[in-house]
Amino acid sequence: MLRESTLLPQLQAHVLKSALEQLARLRSDGRDLTMAINFVGSQLQGTAAAVAILDELARHRVPPHALVVEVTESVVMSGLGGALIEALECLRDAGVNVALDDFGTGHASLIQLRDVPANIVKIDRSFIASLPDSEDNRTIVRSIVALGQGLGMPVTAEGVETEEVLAALSGFEGLKAQGYLYGHP
């Protein structure tokens, strides 16, 4: 419903502003924290959209490296090329981190790794949650980690919720983890 609503751009602007206000407060004591925010395609249309995000960072005195712009495969596939790529390149070139979120769940994942100006890969939780019991998922995760590292991109496992899953991840060198085991959003 929101995609079809005229309220979506206002809601997106409010989420960005609120998140950056919170990040600025959290960083005010000198901690070098980063915040990841999910973005939708309409928020990332061209250089002007990227500049607006960079202006919002400056307004809150948050350095670009403290923001991770997360885009899912559906966002990338709906806007592959043109304006979306321009926005992501502008943000990345300014120091903002760009993450491919929920990686591995769609039909064009390898194209994304090659063509999308991202510098972080986040493996979808559907591969991570059953990692302790699935050799197939371990093979897939191992491959994604190797691809990401080969391209110089840090890789994060999403959806780490149990000690058992964390233990299964211990064999993957250089893999970061996030999920309810560490904290709730």
PDB file of C-alpha atoms in Angstrom:
ATOM      1  CA  MET A   1       0.000   0.000   0.000  1.00  0.00           C
ATOM      2  CA  LEU A   2       2.800   2.419   0.819  1.00  0.00           C
ATOM      3  CA  ARG A   3       4.422   1.980  -2.589  1.00  0.00           C
ATOM      4  CA  GLU A   4       1.197   3.161  -4.181  1.00  0.00           C
ATOM      5  CA  SER A   5       0.753   5.986  -1.690  1.00  0.00           C
ATOM      6  CA  THR A   6       1.960   9.551  -1.884  1.00  0.00           C
ATOM      7  CA  LEU A   7       3.040   9.139   1.753  1.00  0.00           C
ATOM      8  CA  LEU A   8       6.028   6.906   0.952  1.00  0.00           C
ATOM      9  CA  PRO A   9       8.558   9.675   0.196  1.00  0.00           C
ATOM     10  CA  GLN A  10       7.556  11.505   3.393  1.00  0.00           C
ATOM     11  CA  LEU A  11       7.821   8.319   5.438  1.00  0.00           C
ATOM     12  CA  GLN A  12      11.225   7.505   3.951  1.00  0.00           C
ATOM     13  CA  ALA A  13      12.497  11.012   4.707  1.00  0.00           C
ATOM     14  CA  HIS A  14      11.228  10.719   8.289  1.00  0.00           C
ATOM     15  CA  VAL A  15      12.930   7.327   8.788  1.00  0.00           C
ATOM     16  CA  LEU A  16      16.249   8.661   7.482  1.00  0.00           C
ATOM     17  CA  LYS A  17      16.063  11.813   9.611  1.00  0.00           C
ATOM     18  CA  SER A  18      15.071   9.893  12.757  1.00  0.00           C
ATOM     19  CA  ALA A  19      17.750   7.244  12.248  1.00  0.00           C
ATOM     20  CA  LEU A  20      20.472   9.849  11.732  1.00  0.00           C
ATOM     21  CA  GLU A  21      19.325  11.797  14.803  1.00  0.00           C
ATOM     22  CA  GLN A  22      19.630   8.617  16.840  1.00  0.00           C
ATOM     23  CA  LEU A  23      23.010   7.771  15.319  1.00  0.00           C
ATOM     24  CA  ALA A  24      24.318  11.272  16.069  1.00  0.00           C
ATOM     25  CA  ARG A  25      23.237  10.890  19.712  1.00  0.00           C
ATOM     26  CA  LEU A  26      24.863   7.463  19.968  1.00  0.00           C
ATOM     27  CA  ARG A  27      28.111   8.760  18.451  1.00  0.00           C
ATOM     28  CA  SER A  28      28.199  11.910  20.614  1.00  0.00           C
ATOM     29  CA  ASP A  29      30.296  10.179  23.289  1.00  0.00           C
ATOM     30  CA  GLY A  30      33.070   9.398  20.805  1.00  0.00           C
ATOM     31  CA  ARG A  31      32.100   5.854  19.841  1.00  0.00           C
ATOM     32  CA  ASP A  32      32.686   5.088  16.156  1.00  0.00           C
ATOM     33  CA  LEU A  33      29.318   3.465  15.506  1.00  0.00           C
ATOM     34  CA  THR A  34      27.689   2.801  12.155  1.00  0.00           C
ATOM     35  CA  MET A  35      24.007   2.439  11.322  1.00  0.00           C
ATOM     36  CA  ALA A  36      22.471   0.429   8.517  1.00  0.00           C
ATOM     37  CA  ILE A  37      19.253   1.710   6.983  1.00  0.00           C
ATOM     38  CA  ASN A  38      17.140  -0.104   4.417  1.00  0.00           C
ATOM     39  CA  PHE A  39      16.343   2.060   1.416  1.00  0.00           C
ATOM     40  CA  VAL A  40      13.717   1.643  -1.286  1.00  0.00           C
ATOM     41  CA  GLY A  41      14.263   2.384  -4.943  1.00  0.00           C
ATOM     42  CA  SER A  42      12.377   5.666  -4.988  1.00  0.00           C
ATOM     43  CA  GLN A  43      14.781   7.008  -2.348  1.00  0.00           C
ATOM     44  CA  LEU A  44      17.753   6.309  -4.604  1.00  0.00           C
ATOM     45  CA  GLN A  45      16.936   7.850  -7.951  1.00  0.00           C
ATOM     46  CA  GLY A  46      19.907   9.760  -9.316  1.00  0.00           C
ATOM     47  CA  THR A  47      22.655  11.948  -8.023  1.00  0.00           C
ATOM     48  CA  ALA A  48      20.223  14.470  -6.525  1.00  0.00           C
ATOM     49  CA  ALA A  49      18.802  11.761  -4.241  1.00  0.00           C
ATOM     50  CA  ALA A  50      22.302  10.801  -3.122  1.00  0.00           C
ATOM     51  CA  VAL A  51      23.181  14.440  -2.469  1.00  0.00           C
ATOM     52  CA  ALA A  52      20.026  14.798  -0.359  1.00  0.00           C
ATOM     53  CA  ILE A  53      21.151  11.835   1.768  1.00  0.00           C
ATOM     54  CA  LEU A  54      24.657  13.300   2.071  1.00  0.00           C
ATOM     55  CA  ASP A  55      23.147  16.657   3.064  1.00  0.00           C
ATOM     56  CA  GLU A  56      21.121  14.924   5.775  1.00  0.00           C
ATOM     57  CA  LEU A  57      24.326  13.273   7.051  1.00  0.00           C
ATOM     58  CA  ALA A  58      26.039  16.667   7.165  1.00  0.00           C
ATOM     59  CA  ARG A  59      23.050  18.280   8.886  1.00  0.00           C
ATOM     60  CA  HIS A  60      23.360  15.714  11.690  1.00  0.00           C
ATOM     61  CA  ARG A  61      27.182  15.875  11.700  1.00  0.00           C
ATOM     62  CA  VAL A  62      27.405  12.165  10.911  1.00  0.00           C
ATOM     63  CA  PRO A  63      30.374  11.184   8.732  1.00  0.00           C
ATOM     64  CA  PRO A  64      29.488   9.275   5.547  1.00  0.00           C
ATOM     65  CA  HIS A  65      31.364   6.144   6.644  1.00  0.00           C
ATOM     66  CA  ALA A  66      28.950   5.820   9.589  1.00  0.00           C
ATOM     67  CA  LEU A  67      26.014   5.052   7.273  1.00  0.00           C
ATOM     68  CA  VAL A  68      25.336   1.763   5.543  1.00  0.00           C
ATOM     69  CA  VAL A  69      22.755   2.038   2.782  1.00  0.00           C
ATOM     70  CA  GLU A  70      21.119  -1.375   2.447  1.00  0.00           C
ATOM     71  CA  VAL A  71      19.366  -2.309  -0.773  1.00  0.00           C
ATOM     72  CA  THR A  72      17.675  -5.620  -1.403  1.00  0.00           C
ATOM     73  CA  GLU A  73      17.785  -7.535  -4.641  1.00  0.00           C
ATOM     74  CA  SER A  74      14.217  -6.518  -5.451  1.00  0.00           C
ATOM     75  CA  VAL A  75      15.190  -2.834  -5.150  1.00  0.00           C
ATOM     76  CA  VAL A  76      18.248  -3.358  -7.334  1.00  0.00           C
ATOM     77  CA  MET A  77      16.410  -5.408  -9.943  1.00  0.00           C
ATOM     78  CA  SER A  78      13.574  -2.921 -10.187  1.00  0.00           C
ATOM     79  CA  GLY A  79      16.028  -0.101 -10.800  1.00  0.00           C
ATOM     80  CA  LEU A  80      19.145  -1.781 -12.242  1.00  0.00           C
ATOM     81  CA  GLY A  81      21.007   0.725 -14.340  1.00  0.00           C
ATOM     82  CA  GLY A  82      20.530   4.413 -14.671  1.00  0.00           C
ATOM     83  CA  ALA A  83      19.368   6.480 -11.740  1.00  0.00           C
ATOM     84  CA  LEU A  84      19.743   3.837  -9.005  1.00  0.00           C
ATOM     85  CA  ILE A  85      23.323   3.012  -9.967  1.00  0.00           C
ATOM     86  CA  GLU A  86      24.152   6.749 -10.153  1.00  0.00           C
ATOM     87  CA  ALA A  87      22.840   7.283  -6.623  1.00  0.00           C
ATOM     88  CA  LEU A  88      24.689   4.282  -5.200  1.00  0.00           C
ATOM     89  CA  GLU A  89      27.945   5.257  -6.930  1.00  0.00           C
ATOM     90  CA  CYS A  90      27.667   8.817  -5.622  1.00  0.00           C
ATOM     91  CA  LEU A  91      27.042   7.587  -2.080  1.00  0.00           C
ATOM     92  CA  ARG A  92      29.821   5.000  -2.197  1.00  0.00           C
ATOM     93  CA  ASP A  93      32.279   7.523  -3.667  1.00  0.00           C
ATOM     94  CA  ALA A  94      31.424   9.924  -0.815  1.00  0.00           C
ATOM     95  CA  GLY A  95      32.335   7.260   1.756  1.00  0.00           C
ATOM     96  CA  VAL A  96      28.908   5.773   2.500  1.00  0.00           C
ATOM     97  CA  ASN A  97      28.906   1.988   2.645  1.00  0.00           C
ATOM     98  CA  VAL A  98      26.484   0.229   0.298  1.00  0.00           C
ATOM     99  CA  ALA A  99      25.305  -3.264   1.241  1.00  0.00           C
ATOM    100  CA  LEU A 100      23.545  -5.826  -0.901  1.00  0.00           C
ATOM    101  CA  ASP A 101      20.974  -7.041   1.622  1.00  0.00           C
ATOM    102  CA  ASP A 102      19.367 -10.512   1.601  1.00  0.00           C
ATOM    103  CA  PHE A 103      21.978 -11.674  -0.910  1.00  0.00           C
ATOM    104  CA  GLY A 104      21.338 -14.998  -2.573  1.00  0.00           C
ATOM    105  CA  THR A 105      17.552 -14.956  -2.567  1.00  0.00           C
ATOM    106  CA  GLY A 106      16.891 -13.804  -6.108  1.00  0.00           C
ATOM    107  CA  HIS A 107      17.689 -14.657  -9.664  1.00  0.00           C
ATOM    108  CA  ALA A 108      20.396 -12.093 -10.462  1.00  0.00           C
ATOM    109  CA  SER A 109      22.732 -12.247  -7.490  1.00  0.00           C
ATOM    110  CA  LEU A 110      25.957 -12.715  -9.451  1.00  0.00           C
ATOM    111  CA  ILE A 111      25.047  -9.839 -11.753  1.00  0.00           C
ATOM    112  CA  GLN A 112      24.588  -7.701  -8.656  1.00  0.00           C
ATOM    113  CA  LEU A 113      28.014  -8.581  -7.301  1.00  0.00           C
ATOM    114  CA  ARG A 114      29.540  -7.537 -10.580  1.00  0.00           C
ATOM    115  CA  ASP A 115      27.481  -4.476 -11.504  1.00  0.00           C
ATOM    116  CA  VAL A 116      26.064  -2.863  -8.367  1.00  0.00           C
ATOM    117  CA  PRO A 117      28.375  -0.340  -6.678  1.00  0.00           C
ATOM    118  CA  ALA A 118      28.182  -2.103  -3.317  1.00  0.00           C
ATOM    119  CA  ASN A 119      31.034  -2.773  -0.937  1.00  0.00           C
ATOM    120  CA  ILE A 120      29.320  -5.140   1.546  1.00  0.00           C
ATOM    121  CA  VAL A 121      27.454  -8.412   0.970  1.00  0.00           C
ATOM    122  CA  LYS A 122      24.870  -9.597   3.507  1.00  0.00           C
ATOM    123  CA  ILE A 123      23.909 -13.267   3.202  1.00  0.00           C
ATOM    124  CA  ASP A 124      20.196 -13.838   3.651  1.00  0.00           C
ATOM    125  CA  ARG A 125      19.119 -15.449   6.912  1.00  0.00           C
ATOM    126  CA  SER A 126      17.404 -18.292   5.031  1.00  0.00           C
ATOM    127  CA  PHE A 127      20.879 -19.749   4.408  1.00  0.00           C
ATOM    128  CA  ILE A 128      22.158 -18.973   7.901  1.00  0.00           C
ATOM    129  CA  ALA A 129      19.340 -20.211  10.175  1.00  0.00           C
ATOM    130  CA  SER A 130      19.656 -23.836   9.043  1.00  0.00           C
ATOM    131  CA  LEU A 131      23.442 -23.780   8.670  1.00  0.00           C
ATOM    132  CA  PRO A 132      24.112 -26.284  11.489  1.00  0.00           C
ATOM    133  CA  ASP A 133      21.902 -28.914   9.812  1.00  0.00           C
ATOM    134  CA  SER A 134      22.501 -28.281   6.110  1.00  0.00           C
ATOM    135  CA  GLU A 135      25.654 -29.164   4.228  1.00  0.00           C
ATOM    136  CA  ASP A 136      24.097 -27.541   1.152  1.00  0.00           C
ATOM    137  CA  ASN A 137      23.742 -24.230   2.987  1.00  0.00           C
ATOM    138  CA  ARG A 138      27.306 -24.483   4.291  1.00  0.00           C
ATOM    139  CA  THR A 139      28.499 -24.932   0.704  1.00  0.00           C
ATOM    140  CA  ILE A 140      26.454 -21.943  -0.473  1.00  0.00           C
ATOM    141  CA  VAL A 141      27.684 -19.742   2.382  1.00  0.00           C
ATOM    142  CA  ARG A 142      31.285 -20.838   1.750  1.00  0.00           C
ATOM    143  CA  SER A 143      30.880 -19.871  -1.927  1.00  0.00           C
ATOM    144  CA  ILE A 144      29.332 -16.473  -1.177  1.00  0.00           C
ATOM    145  CA  VAL A 145      32.079 -15.695   1.331  1.00  0.00           C
ATOM    146  CA  ALA A 146      34.745 -16.633  -1.239  1.00  0.00           C
ATOM    147  CA  LEU A 147      33.056 -14.508  -3.924  1.00  0.00           C
ATOM    148  CA  GLY A 148      32.733 -11.512  -1.626  1.00  0.00           C
ATOM    149  CA  GLN A 149      36.278 -11.761  -0.346  1.00  0.00           C
ATOM    150  CA  GLY A 150      37.596 -12.275  -3.878  1.00  0.00           C
ATOM    151  CA  LEU A 151      35.905  -9.012  -4.863  1.00  0.00           C
ATOM    152  CA  GLY A 152      37.239  -7.255  -1.753  1.00  0.00           C
ATOM    153  CA  MET A 153      33.817  -7.016  -0.112  1.00  0.00           C
ATOM    154  CA  PRO A 154      33.231  -7.866   3.549  1.00  0.00           C
ATOM    155  CA  VAL A 155      30.502 -10.465   4.016  1.00  0.00           C
ATOM    156  CA  THR A 156      27.951 -10.503   6.844  1.00  0.00           C
ATOM    157  CA  ALA A 157      25.717 -13.426   7.850  1.00  0.00           C
ATOM    158  CA  GLU A 158      22.213 -12.200   8.699  1.00  0.00           C
ATOM    159  CA  GLY A 159      19.864 -13.872  11.140  1.00  0.00           C
ATOM    160  CA  VAL A 160      22.293 -15.261  13.709  1.00  0.00           C
ATOM    161  CA  GLU A 161      19.915 -16.074  16.539  1.00  0.00           C
ATOM    162  CA  THR A 162      21.408 -19.047  18.395  1.00  0.00           C
ATOM    163  CA  GLU A 163      24.748 -20.178  19.766  1.00  0.00           C
ATOM    164  CA  GLU A 164      24.438 -23.249  17.525  1.00  0.00           C
ATOM    165  CA  VAL A 165      24.328 -21.089  14.400  1.00  0.00           C
ATOM    166  CA  LEU A 166      27.191 -18.966  15.694  1.00  0.00           C
ATOM    167  CA  ALA A 167      29.262 -22.119  16.253  1.00  0.00           C
ATOM    168  CA  ALA A 168      28.512 -23.247  12.688  1.00  0.00           C
ATOM    169  CA  LEU A 169      29.788 -19.881  11.418  1.00  0.00           C
ATOM    170  CA  SER A 170      33.077 -20.172  13.306  1.00  0.00           C
ATOM    171  CA  GLY A 171      34.660 -22.085  10.417  1.00  0.00           C
ATOM    172  CA  PHE A 172      34.173 -19.198   7.970  1.00  0.00           C
ATOM    173  CA  GLU A 173      37.196 -16.922   8.178  1.00  0.00           C
ATOM    174  CA  GLY A 174      36.461 -13.217   7.889  1.00  0.00           C
ATOM    175  CA  LEU A 175      32.684 -13.609   8.017  1.00  0.00           C
ATOM    176  CA  LYS A 176      30.846 -11.077  10.174  1.00  0.00           C
ATOM    177  CA  ALA A 177      27.540 -11.859  11.853  1.00  0.00           C
ATOM    178  CA  GLN A 178      24.410 -10.011  12.906  1.00  0.00           C
ATOM    179  CA  GLY A 179      21.129 -11.076  14.431  1.00  0.00           C
ATOM    180  CA  TYR A 180      19.062 -11.397  17.560  1.00  0.00           C
ATOM    181  CA  LEU A 181      21.885 -13.252  19.314  1.00  0.00           C
ATOM    182  CA  TYR A 182      23.702  -9.895  19.454  1.00  0.00           C
ATOM    183  CA  GLY A 183      20.756  -7.555  19.883  1.00  0.00           C
ATOM    184  CA  HIS A 184      17.369  -6.513  18.588  1.00  0.00           C
ATOM    185  CA  PRO A 185      16.912  -3.643  16.159  1.00  0.00           C
TER     186      PRO A 185
END
